[in-house]
């Protein structure tokens, strides 16, 4: 019995943070997280096409001893002190070339705005202070070196924003860019928010 308990404990340790030791390409997870993090801007796209807003995006690694987590802030460039999206992403590996970016909200998000400047501040934030957005995870596949692309499930991410019933996200991660297309749809499949022509192009600063 003790031997069985011991083996279970070892298995639990191996699979902590959604990872296992039998992936052939474990380094790909680090590759993905490394190119995701940074400061981004959609200013170039907004100048070229006024139907797009100039948006600031911050993605900073936190909780390095707990796995692969990124603190994320998204705001209009002129209102960076009032971000409209504050999240924590948890990145895990699900297959040799497949990865999952789980989306978490913060219970007291106003307390953490601007803390991307001092990531160590999140040492005071616990896992109990964040909440998973079920069905809103983005599944990414490694297309080639330093290129990952994927999207949310079909109608899995519930949204009530501006009359929406569900939301979708399509994402491509590159060394110097993140392409992100977030859209909200009502129960009849009509788009009610988000870019209409194509996604946002965030250039790494």
N, CA and C of each residue as an Amber inpcrd file, in Angstrom:
protein
   615
   0.8260000  -1.2070000   0.0000000   0.0000000   0.0000000   0.0000000
   0.8600000   1.2570000   0.0000000   1.8920000   1.2490000   0.8080000
   2.7750000   2.4070000   0.8750000   3.4350000   2.6490000  -0.4730000
   3.7780000   1.5290000  -1.1530000   4.4260000   1.6570000  -2.4570000
   3.4820000   2.3140000  -3.4550000   2.1890000   1.9360000  -3.4110000
   1.2060000   2.5220000  -4.3230000   1.0460000   4.0130000  -4.0670000
   0.9540000   4.3870000  -2.7930000   0.8290000   5.8050000  -2.4280000
   2.0340000   6.5900000  -2.9070000   3.2130000   5.9870000  -2.7540000
   4.4580000   6.6310000  -3.1740000   4.4480000   6.8750000  -4.6780000
   4.0010000   5.8600000  -5.4320000   3.9690000   5.9900000  -6.8880000
   2.9610000   7.0580000  -7.3250000   1.8310000   7.1140000  -6.6150000
   0.8320000   8.1510000  -6.9260000   1.4000000   9.5400000  -6.6840000
   2.1480000   9.6900000  -5.6100000   2.7540000  10.9790000  -5.2840000
   3.7480000  11.3910000  -6.3460000   4.5240000  10.4260000  -6.8260000
   5.4950000  10.7320000  -7.8830000   4.7810000  11.1690000  -9.1530000
   3.7070000  10.4400000  -9.5070000   2.9450000  10.7860000 -10.7060000
   2.3480000  12.1810000 -10.5970000   1.8400000  12.5200000  -9.4190000
   1.2510000  13.8490000  -9.2040000   2.2950000  14.9370000  -9.3640000
   3.4980000  14.6830000  -8.8850000   4.5720000  15.6690000  -9.0050000
   4.9820000  15.8580000 -10.4530000   5.0110000  14.7300000 -11.1780000
   5.4080000  14.7960000 -12.5820000   4.3980000  15.5800000 -13.4090000
   3.1050000  15.3980000 -13.0930000   2.0600000  16.0420000 -13.8800000
   1.6360000  17.3950000 -13.3370000   2.3240000  17.9270000 -12.3360000
   1.9930000  19.2400000 -11.7810000   2.0590000  20.2950000 -12.8710000
   1.1470000  21.2900000 -12.7720000   1.0740000  22.3970000 -13.7290000
   0.7230000  21.9250000 -15.1320000   0.0950000  20.7330000 -15.2450000
  -0.3880000  20.2920000 -16.5420000   0.6870000  19.7670000 -17.4610000
   1.8780000  19.4480000 -16.9440000   2.9610000  18.9810000 -17.7800000
   3.3260000  17.5470000 -17.4170000   3.8590000  16.8190000 -18.3770000
   4.3900000  15.4960000 -18.1020000   5.8000000  15.4170000 -18.6340000
   6.5120000  14.3630000 -18.2370000   7.9090000  14.2320000 -18.6330000
   8.0860000  13.4710000 -19.9300000   7.0050000  12.9350000 -20.5250000
   7.1920000  12.1740000 -21.7390000   6.9460000  12.9470000 -23.0220000
   6.7770000  14.2570000 -22.9500000   6.7050000  15.0310000 -24.1790000
   8.0750000  15.0320000 -24.8460000   8.0770000  14.8730000 -26.1580000
   9.3410000  14.8600000 -26.8900000   9.9600000  16.2430000 -26.9520000
   9.1040000  17.2580000 -26.9210000   9.5790000  18.6250000 -27.1440000
   9.1970000  19.5390000 -25.9860000   9.6940000  19.2390000 -24.8120000
   9.3580000  20.0370000 -23.6320000   9.8490000  21.4700000 -23.7530000
  10.9250000  21.6770000 -24.5190000  11.4870000  23.0230000 -24.6620000
  10.5400000  23.9560000 -25.4060000   9.5760000  23.4000000 -26.1480000
   8.6540000  24.2390000 -26.9070000   7.7670000  25.0790000 -25.9950000
   7.4770000  24.5760000 -24.8020000   6.6660000  25.3500000 -23.8550000
   7.4030000  26.6140000 -23.4440000   8.6860000  26.4860000 -23.1250000
   9.4920000  27.6580000 -22.7700000   9.5910000  28.6210000 -23.9540000
   9.6900000  28.0540000 -25.1470000   9.7740000  28.8770000 -26.3510000
   8.5190000  29.7330000 -26.4960000   7.3560000  29.1120000 -26.3150000
   6.0910000  29.8250000 -26.4370000   5.9670000  30.9360000 -25.3980000
   6.2270000  30.6200000 -24.1420000   6.0860000  31.6070000 -23.0730000
   7.0690000  32.7530000 -23.2600000   8.2600000  32.4370000 -23.7330000
   9.2900000  33.4620000 -23.9380000   8.8770000  34.4680000 -25.0020000
   8.3360000  33.9870000 -26.1220000   7.9830000  34.9410000 -27.1810000
   6.6570000  35.6520000 -26.8940000   5.8260000  35.0890000 -26.0090000
   4.5750000  35.7640000 -25.6610000   4.8180000  36.9890000 -24.8000000
   5.7530000  36.9090000 -23.8820000   5.9150000  37.9850000 -22.9080000
   6.5250000  39.2430000 -23.5300000   6.1190000  40.3880000 -22.9850000
   6.6500000  41.6520000 -23.4770000   5.5890000  42.7390000 -23.5050000
   5.9740000  43.9020000 -24.0180000   5.0620000  45.0310000 -24.1950000
   4.7490000  45.1830000 -25.6770000   3.4770000  45.3890000 -25.9870000
   3.0390000  45.4440000 -27.3800000   2.1760000  46.6860000 -27.6280000
   2.0900000  47.0490000 -28.9110000   1.2630000  48.1820000 -29.3030000
   0.6470000  47.9240000 -30.6790000  -0.6080000  48.3480000 -30.8610000
  -1.2560000  48.2400000 -32.1750000  -1.2590000  49.5940000 -32.8920000
  -0.3650000  50.4830000 -32.4870000  -0.3430000  51.8420000 -33.0390000
  -0.1820000  51.8630000 -34.5570000   0.7330000  51.0540000 -35.0950000
   0.9540000  51.0600000 -36.5440000  -0.3150000  50.6920000 -37.3000000
  -1.0170000  49.7040000 -36.8160000  -2.2530000  49.2850000 -37.4650000
  -3.3170000  50.3760000 -37.3650000  -3.3970000  51.0290000 -36.1990000
  -4.3870000  52.0840000 -35.9890000  -4.1330000  53.2880000 -36.8910000
  -2.8610000  53.5830000 -37.1420000  -2.5220000  54.7010000 -38.0370000
  -2.9010000  54.3640000 -39.4750000  -2.6620000  53.1070000 -39.8600000
  -2.9530000  52.6840000 -41.2400000  -4.4380000  52.4930000 -41.4920000
  -5.1940000  52.1430000 -40.4490000  -6.6210000  51.8760000 -40.5980000
  -7.3380000  52.3890000 -39.3480000  -8.0650000  53.4720000 -39.4990000
  -8.6890000  54.1260000 -38.3440000  -9.8600000  53.3390000 -37.7380000
 -10.2340000  52.2270000 -38.3530000 -11.2800000  51.4010000 -37.7470000
 -10.7250000  50.5810000 -36.5810000  -9.3940000  50.6040000 -36.4270000
  -8.7430000  49.9190000 -35.3120000  -8.2750000  50.9400000 -34.2780000
  -8.3430000  50.5660000 -33.0130000  -7.8820000  51.4310000 -31.9340000
  -6.3950000  51.2120000 -31.6730000  -5.7760000  52.2500000 -31.1280000
  -4.3880000  52.1370000 -30.6740000  -4.4160000  51.5240000 -29.2710000
  -4.0050000  50.2700000 -29.1740000  -4.1290000  49.5290000 -27.9240000
  -2.7630000  49.1010000 -27.4000000  -2.6130000  49.2020000 -26.0980000
  -1.4020000  48.7690000 -25.4080000  -1.6570000  47.3930000 -24.7800000
  -0.6940000  46.4960000 -24.9170000  -0.8050000  45.1490000 -24.3610000
   0.4700000  44.8100000 -23.5900000   0.2960000  44.4160000 -22.3370000
   1.4230000  44.0220000 -21.4880000   1.2530000  42.5550000 -21.1040000
   2.3210000  41.7750000 -21.2440000   2.3040000  40.3630000 -20.8590000
   3.5980000  40.0680000 -20.1060000   3.4730000  39.8560000 -18.8060000
   4.6460000  39.7430000 -17.9310000   4.6030000  38.4260000 -17.1500000
   5.7130000  37.6760000 -17.1310000   5.7300000  36.4120000 -16.3820000
   5.6960000  36.6300000 -14.8730000   4.9000000  35.8270000 -14.1890000
   4.8110000  35.8600000 -12.7270000   4.8270000  34.4210000 -12.2070000
   4.9550000  34.2660000 -10.8980000   4.8250000  32.9470000 -10.2480000
   5.7020000  31.8790000 -10.9050000   6.9600000  32.1810000 -11.1270000
   7.8290000  31.2450000 -11.8400000   8.0040000  29.9170000 -11.1130000
   7.7690000  29.9230000  -9.8010000   7.9130000  28.6790000  -9.0430000
   6.6430000  27.8230000  -9.1000000   5.5700000  28.3420000  -9.7210000
   4.3010000  27.6110000  -9.7870000   4.0000000  27.0560000 -11.1710000
   4.8000000  27.4400000 -12.1430000   4.5340000  27.0190000 -13.5120000
   4.7590000  28.1800000 -14.4640000   3.9810000  28.2170000 -15.5470000
   4.1200000  29.2720000 -16.5460000   2.8710000  30.1500000 -16.5330000
   2.9880000  31.2820000 -15.8650000   1.8810000  32.2210000 -15.7400000
   2.2970000  33.5840000 -16.2860000   1.3540000  34.2700000 -16.9440000
   1.5830000  35.6240000 -17.4480000   0.4880000  36.5420000 -16.9270000
   0.9050000  37.6940000 -16.3840000  -0.0610000  38.7330000 -16.0240000
  -0.2740000  39.5830000 -17.2670000  -1.5470000  39.8660000 -17.5850000
  -1.8810000  40.5450000 -18.8410000  -2.7550000  41.7720000 -18.5820000
  -2.3570000  42.8860000 -19.1920000  -3.1730000  44.1050000 -19.1710000
  -3.3580000  44.5920000 -20.5940000  -4.5920000  44.9810000 -20.9220000
  -4.8840000  45.5180000 -22.2440000  -5.6710000  46.8030000 -22.0530000
  -5.2190000  47.8660000 -22.7240000  -5.8600000  49.1690000 -22.5250000
  -5.6990000  50.0370000 -23.7650000  -6.5970000  51.0010000 -23.9180000
  -6.3970000  52.0170000 -24.9380000  -5.1040000  52.7490000 -24.6120000
  -4.3100000  53.0680000 -25.6280000  -3.0010000  53.6800000 -25.4060000
  -3.0970000  54.9570000 -24.5740000  -4.1970000  55.7150000 -24.7350000
  -4.3550000  56.9670000 -23.9990000  -4.9230000  56.7580000 -22.5920000
  -5.3000000  55.5300000 -22.2850000  -5.8880000  55.2430000 -20.9710000
  -5.2550000  54.0000000 -20.3450000  -3.9260000  53.9800000 -20.3290000
  -3.2480000  52.7960000 -19.8370000  -3.4150000  52.5960000 -18.3320000
  -3.8370000  53.6590000 -17.6470000  -4.0890000  53.5220000 -16.2120000
  -5.4750000  52.9410000 -15.9400000  -6.2540000  52.7540000 -17.0080000
  -7.5980000  52.1870000 -16.8730000  -7.7930000  51.0580000 -17.8970000
  -7.0650000  49.9640000 -17.7320000  -7.1760000  48.8570000 -18.6880000
  -8.5780000  48.2570000 -18.7050000  -9.0260000  47.8480000 -19.8830000
 -10.3460000  47.2230000 -19.9990000 -10.2540000  45.7030000 -19.8790000
  -9.0260000  45.1840000 -19.8440000  -8.8550000  43.7450000 -19.6490000
  -7.6700000  43.4890000 -18.7280000  -7.9330000  42.7930000 -17.6420000
  -6.8970000  42.4120000 -16.6750000  -7.0390000  40.9040000 -16.4530000
  -6.0150000  40.1590000 -16.7950000  -6.1100000  38.7070000 -16.7530000
  -4.7970000  38.0710000 -16.2930000  -4.8890000  36.8090000 -15.9670000
  -3.7090000  35.9810000 -15.7750000  -3.8640000  34.7610000 -16.6760000
  -2.8560000  34.5180000 -17.5010000  -2.8630000  33.3560000 -18.3790000
  -1.9910000  32.2610000 -17.7750000  -2.4880000  31.0500000 -17.7920000
  -1.6880000  29.8920000 -17.3900000  -1.4050000  29.0720000 -18.6490000
  -0.1230000  28.8820000 -18.9590000   0.2720000  28.1880000 -20.1790000
   0.7670000  26.7900000 -19.8200000   0.1680000  25.7820000 -20.4230000
   0.5900000  24.4050000 -20.1860000   0.7480000  23.6820000 -21.5180000
   1.4260000  22.5610000 -21.4550000   1.6430000  21.7450000 -22.6380000
   0.7120000  20.5410000 -22.5960000  -0.0050000  20.2970000 -23.7090000
  -0.9710000  19.2080000 -23.7580000  -0.5450000  18.0840000 -24.6900000
   0.4100000  18.3680000 -25.5390000   0.9310000  17.3730000 -26.4750000
   2.2950000  17.8230000 -26.9450000   2.9350000  17.0350000 -27.7930000
   4.2750000  17.3990000 -28.2410000   4.3070000  18.7690000 -28.9130000
   3.2290000  19.1140000 -29.6350000   3.1770000  20.3970000 -30.3340000
   1.8950000  21.1660000 -30.0230000   1.2540000  20.8440000 -28.8990000
  -0.0120000  21.4870000 -28.5660000   0.0340000  22.0630000 -27.1590000
  -0.4880000  23.2800000 -27.0230000  -0.3970000  24.0200000 -25.7700000
  -1.7390000  24.6820000 -25.4540000  -1.9660000  24.9220000 -24.1760000
  -3.2300000  25.5240000 -23.7500000  -2.9470000  26.7930000 -22.9440000
  -3.6100000  27.8710000 -23.3080000  -3.5270000  29.1230000 -22.5620000
  -4.8570000  29.3280000 -21.8470000  -4.8710000  29.0050000 -20.5510000
  -6.0770000  29.1980000 -19.7480000  -6.1990000  30.6620000 -19.3450000
  -7.4230000  31.1610000 -19.3090000  -7.6740000  32.5580000 -18.9810000
  -8.2750000  32.6460000 -17.5800000  -7.6520000  33.4520000 -16.7320000
  -8.1390000  33.6310000 -15.3630000  -8.4290000  35.1120000 -15.0970000
  -9.5140000  35.3830000 -14.3930000  -9.8020000  36.7330000 -13.9280000
  -9.2810000  36.8870000 -12.5050000  -9.0910000  38.1400000 -12.0690000
  -8.6390000  38.4250000 -10.7080000  -9.8080000  38.9810000  -9.9100000
  -9.9900000  38.5040000  -8.7050000 -11.1250000  38.9170000  -7.8890000
 -11.0860000  40.4090000  -7.5580000  -9.9020000  40.9260000  -7.3050000
  -9.7460000  42.3540000  -6.9930000  -8.7960000  42.9830000  -8.0030000
  -9.2130000  42.9590000  -9.2540000  -8.2890000  43.3400000 -10.3240000
  -7.7880000  44.7770000 -10.2200000  -8.5740000  45.6810000  -9.6700000
  -8.1350000  47.0730000  -9.5610000  -6.8790000  47.2030000  -8.6960000
  -6.7010000  46.2810000  -7.7640000  -5.5320000  46.3210000  -6.8830000
  -4.2470000  45.9650000  -7.6110000  -4.3730000  45.3820000  -8.8070000
  -3.1910000  44.8720000  -9.5140000  -2.8600000  45.6480000 -10.7770000
  -3.6880000  46.6230000 -11.1020000  -3.4230000  47.4270000 -12.2990000
  -2.0780000  48.1470000 -12.1690000  -1.2570000  48.0080000 -13.1960000
   0.0530000  48.6470000 -13.2060000   1.1540000  47.8380000 -12.5420000
   0.7820000  46.7220000 -11.9310000   1.7850000  45.9160000 -11.2200000
   2.6900000  45.1330000 -12.1690000   2.4170000  45.2070000 -13.4760000
   3.3140000  44.5590000 -14.4350000   4.7110000  45.1750000 -14.3540000
   4.7870000  46.3840000 -13.8270000   6.0910000  47.0420000 -13.6670000
   6.9150000  46.3770000 -12.5750000   6.2410000  45.7470000 -11.6080000
   6.9250000  45.0710000 -10.4950000   6.3210000  43.6760000 -10.3340000
   6.6900000  42.7330000 -11.1980000   6.0900000  41.3970000 -11.1960000
   6.2060000  40.6640000  -9.8640000   7.2210000  41.0030000  -9.0760000
   7.3880000  40.3350000  -7.7800000   6.2100000  40.6260000  -6.8430000
   5.4430000  41.6720000  -7.1270000   4.2850000  42.0020000  -6.2970000
   3.2580000  40.8810000  -6.3000000   3.2460000  40.0890000  -7.3650000
   2.2720000  39.0080000  -7.4750000   2.5950000  37.8220000  -6.5640000
   3.7320000  37.8820000  -5.8950000   4.0370000  36.8530000  -4.8980000
   3.0150000  36.9030000  -3.7660000   2.3510000  38.0540000  -3.6290000
   1.3370000  38.2210000  -2.5830000  -0.0620000  37.8320000  -3.0610000
  -0.1620000  37.4160000  -4.3250000  -1.4370000  36.9690000  -4.8780000
  -1.4550000  35.4450000  -4.8660000  -2.5500000  34.8630000  -4.4070000
  -2.6310000  33.4030000  -4.3390000  -3.5370000  32.8630000  -5.4410000
  -3.4640000  31.5580000  -5.6560000  -4.3100000  30.9120000  -6.6530000
  -5.7910000  31.0430000  -6.2940000  -6.0790000  31.2370000  -5.0180000
  -7.4640000  31.4140000  -4.5760000  -8.0340000  32.7700000  -4.9960000
  -7.1370000  33.6800000  -5.4110000  -7.5690000  35.0290000  -5.7790000
  -7.8450000  35.1690000  -7.2740000  -7.7210000  34.0690000  -8.0140000
  -8.0100000  34.1180000  -9.4440000  -9.0660000  33.0740000  -9.7810000
  -9.7890000  33.3040000 -10.8680000 -10.8810000  32.4090000 -11.2380000
 -10.8060000  32.0650000 -12.7240000 -10.8530000  30.7740000 -13.0260000
 -10.7610000  30.3010000 -14.4040000 -12.0200000  30.6580000 -15.1930000
 -11.8250000  31.1750000 -16.4150000 -12.9360000  31.3990000 -17.3280000
 -13.1340000  30.1080000 -18.1300000 -14.0330000  29.2910000 -17.6610000
 -14.2620000  27.9880000 -18.2720000 -14.6430000  28.1250000 -19.7470000
 -14.0030000  27.3090000 -20.5880000 -14.3280000  27.2910000 -22.0030000
 -13.6810000  28.3800000 -22.8250000 -12.9350000  29.2740000 -22.1680000
 -12.3200000  30.3990000 -22.8810000 -10.8370000  30.1790000 -23.1700000
 -10.3310000  28.9950000 -22.8450000  -8.9200000  28.7230000 -23.0970000
  -8.6330000  28.6910000 -24.6020000  -7.4220000  29.1000000 -24.9520000
  -6.9730000  29.0940000 -26.3430000  -6.0110000  27.9290000 -26.5270000
  -6.3160000  27.0540000 -27.4690000  -5.4450000  25.9140000 -27.7650000
  -4.5280000  26.3150000 -28.9140000  -3.2330000  26.2850000 -28.6600000
  -2.2360000  26.7190000 -29.6350000  -1.4050000  25.5360000 -30.1280000
  -1.0630000  25.5640000 -31.3930000  -0.1850000  24.5360000 -31.9570000
   1.0760000  25.1970000 -32.5000000   2.1770000  24.5100000 -32.3490000
   3.4510000  25.0270000 -32.8690000   3.5040000  24.7380000 -34.3670000
   3.4810000  25.8020000 -35.1700000   3.4890000  25.6710000 -36.6230000
   4.9120000  25.4590000 -37.1390000   5.8180000  26.2230000 -36.5730000
   7.2420000  26.1290000 -36.8880000   7.9870000  26.8330000 -35.7690000
   9.2970000  26.9230000 -35.8640000  10.0610000  27.5730000 -34.8070000
   9.5600000  28.9920000 -34.5840000   9.2600000  29.3120000 -33.3160000
   8.7990000  30.6550000 -32.9270000   7.5170000  31.0910000 -33.6300000
   6.6440000  30.1360000 -33.9430000   5.3430000  30.4830000 -34.4960000
   4.2960000  29.5060000 -33.9530000   3.3200000  30.0560000 -33.2390000
   2.2350000  29.2650000 -32.6610000   0.9130000  29.8950000 -33.0640000
  -0.0880000  29.0760000 -33.3130000  -1.3970000  29.6120000 -33.7070000
  -2.5010000  28.7100000 -33.1800000  -3.6610000  29.3160000 -32.8870000
  -4.7850000  28.5290000 -32.4030000  -5.9780000  29.4010000 -32.0770000
  -6.9560000  28.8100000 -31.3870000  -8.1840000  29.5300000 -31.0930000
  -8.9520000  28.8630000 -29.9540000 -10.0290000  29.5220000 -29.5620000
 -10.9280000  28.9570000 -28.5560000 -11.8000000  27.8910000 -29.2100000
 -12.5600000  27.1770000 -28.3730000 -13.5040000  26.2030000 -28.8910000
 -14.7000000  26.9010000 -29.5270000 -15.5460000  26.1250000 -30.2040000
 -16.7210000  26.6760000 -30.8740000 -17.8400000  26.8970000 -29.8520000
 -18.1930000  28.1430000 -29.6330000 -19.2830000  28.5240000 -28.7160000
 -19.0490000  28.0520000 -27.2720000 -17.7890000  27.8580000 -26.8860000
 -17.5090000  27.3660000 -25.5310000 -17.2890000  28.4870000 -24.5230000
 -16.9400000  29.6780000 -25.0270000 -16.5940000  30.7900000 -24.1310000
 -17.7960000  31.7120000 -23.9570000 -18.4640000  31.5850000 -22.8380000
 -19.6720000  32.3760000 -22.5730000 -19.3180000  33.8490000 -22.3750000
 -20.1030000  34.7280000 -22.9860000 -19.8980000  36.1740000 -22.8520000
 -21.2410000  36.8770000 -22.8530000 -21.3910000  37.8640000 -21.9690000
 -22.6080000  38.6600000 -21.9300000 -22.3300000  40.1140000 -22.3120000
 -21.1080000  40.3860000 -22.7550000 -20.7180000  41.7420000 -23.1090000
 -21.5020000  42.2400000 -24.3150000 -22.1330000  43.3900000 -24.1630000
 -22.8550000  44.0750000 -25.2420000 -23.8370000  43.1500000 -25.9650000
 -24.5420000  42.3440000 -25.2060000 -25.5650000  41.4900000 -25.7940000
 -25.0520000  40.2040000 -26.4010000 -23.8020000  39.8870000 -26.1570000
 -23.2320000  38.6570000 -26.7160000 -23.7240000  37.4340000 -25.9530000
 -23.6380000  36.3050000 -26.6270000 -23.9410000  35.0170000 -26.0140000
 -22.6620000  34.2180000 -25.8010000 -21.7300000  34.3950000 -26.7420000
 -20.4290000  33.7210000 -26.6250000 -19.3660000  34.5450000 -27.3390000
 -18.1140000  34.2450000 -27.0130000 -16.9860000  34.9680000 -27.6170000
 -16.0000000  33.9650000 -28.2050000 -15.2550000  34.4210000 -29.1880000
 -14.2000000  33.5900000 -29.7780000 -12.9020000  34.3860000 -29.8420000
 -11.8070000  33.6750000 -29.8060000 -10.4880000  34.3010000 -29.9370000
  -9.6270000  33.4600000 -30.8810000  -9.0070000  34.1320000 -31.8250000
  -8.0360000  33.4930000 -32.7160000  -6.7000000  34.1940000 -32.4880000
  -5.6590000  33.4210000 -32.2550000  -4.3800000  34.0020000 -31.8580000
  -3.2240000  33.3900000 -32.6430000  -2.3050000  34.2470000 -33.0570000
  -1.0300000  33.8030000 -33.6290000   0.0800000  34.5000000 -32.8580000
   1.0410000  33.7220000 -32.3840000   2.1550000  34.2640000 -31.6080000
   3.4370000  34.1420000 -32.4160000   4.1030000  35.2680000 -32.6200000
   5.3600000  35.3390000 -33.3630000   6.4060000  36.0360000 -32.4940000
   7.6740000  35.9570000 -32.8550000   8.7170000  36.5690000 -32.0150000
   8.5130000  38.0550000 -31.7590000   8.0040000  38.7960000 -32.7440000
   7.8650000  40.2470000 -32.5990000   6.4440000  40.7480000 -32.7560000
   5.4790000  39.8280000 -32.8010000   4.0830000  40.2150000 -32.9760000
   3.1480000  39.2060000 -32.3250000   1.9860000  39.7030000 -31.9290000
   0.8740000  38.8420000 -31.5640000  -0.3300000  39.3060000 -32.3770000
  -0.9250000  38.3890000 -33.1090000  -2.1170000  38.6790000 -33.8820000
  -3.3000000  38.1250000 -33.1050000  -4.2330000  38.9700000 -32.7540000
  -5.3370000  38.5550000 -31.8890000  -6.6630000  39.0730000 -32.4260000
  -7.6040000  38.1530000 -32.6180000  -8.9170000  38.5190000 -33.1320000
  -9.9750000  38.0240000 -32.1580000 -10.4820000  38.9420000 -31.3400000
 -11.5220000  38.6380000 -30.3640000 -12.8560000  39.1520000 -30.8970000
 -13.8690000  38.2920000 -30.8620000 -15.1910000  38.6710000 -31.3590000
 -16.2800000  38.1330000 -30.4300000 -17.3710000  38.9040000 -30.3250000
 -18.5230000  38.4640000 -29.5490000 -19.7160000  38.2660000 -30.4590000
 -20.4820000  37.2120000 -30.2190000 -21.6340000  36.8890000 -31.0680000
 -22.8780000  36.6660000 -30.2100000 -24.0340000  37.0450000 -30.7450000
 -25.2740000  36.7960000 -30.0090000 -25.7340000  35.3550000 -30.2510000
 -26.8690000  35.0020000 -29.6770000 -27.3430000  33.6170000 -29.7550000
 -27.6470000  33.1670000 -31.1820000 -27.8470000  34.1370000 -32.0890000
 -28.1290000  33.8040000 -33.4830000 -26.8760000  33.8030000 -34.3480000
 -25.7200000  34.0220000 -33.7100000 -24.4660000  34.0100000 -34.4550000
 -24.1060000  35.3320000 -35.1010000 -24.8360000  36.4080000 -34.7460000
 -24.5250000  37.7320000 -35.2860000 -23.4570000  38.3950000 -34.4260000
 -22.4300000  38.9530000 -35.0750000 -21.3600000  39.6000000 -34.3270000
 -21.8570000  40.8930000 -33.7080000 -21.5740000  41.0710000 -32.4120000
 -22.0210000  42.2720000 -31.6980000 -20.8610000  43.0950000 -31.1460000
 -19.6710000  42.5540000 -31.1050000 -18.5030000  43.3530000 -30.7370000
 -17.2370000  42.7100000 -31.3060000 -16.1780000  43.5140000 -31.3130000
 -14.8990000  43.0400000 -31.8250000 -14.6240000  43.5280000 -33.2330000
 -13.3650000  43.4120000 -33.6530000 -12.9800000  43.8120000 -35.0080000
 -13.7310000  42.9640000 -36.0320000 -14.0950000  43.5820000 -37.1480000
 -14.9100000  42.8870000 -38.1470000 -14.0840000  42.3650000 -39.3230000
 -13.0860000  43.1130000 -39.7420000 -12.3420000  42.7360000 -40.9480000
 -11.2660000  41.6930000 -40.6880000 -10.5590000  41.8540000 -39.6020000
  -9.4540000  40.9530000 -39.2490000  -9.0290000  41.2830000 -37.8260000
  -8.1220000  40.5140000 -37.3010000  -7.6870000  40.7250000 -35.9330000
  -6.7460000  41.9050000 -35.7590000  -6.4150000  42.1730000 -34.5100000
  -5.4610000  43.2320000 -34.1840000  -4.0380000  42.7320000 -34.3670000
  -3.1780000  43.6290000 -34.8100000  -1.7490000  43.3280000 -34.9630000
  -0.9970000  44.0770000 -33.8610000  -0.4970000  43.3390000 -32.9020000
   0.2620000  43.9360000 -31.8010000   1.7590000  43.7440000 -32.0710000
   2.4610000  44.8510000 -32.2560000   3.9060000  44.8080000 -32.4720000
   4.6270000  44.9060000 -31.1400000   5.6160000  44.0380000 -30.9640000
   6.3840000  44.0770000 -29.7340000   7.2490000  45.3350000 -29.7140000
   7.2230000  46.0320000 -28.5970000   7.9750000  47.2870000 -28.4690000
   9.3970000  46.9960000 -28.0110000
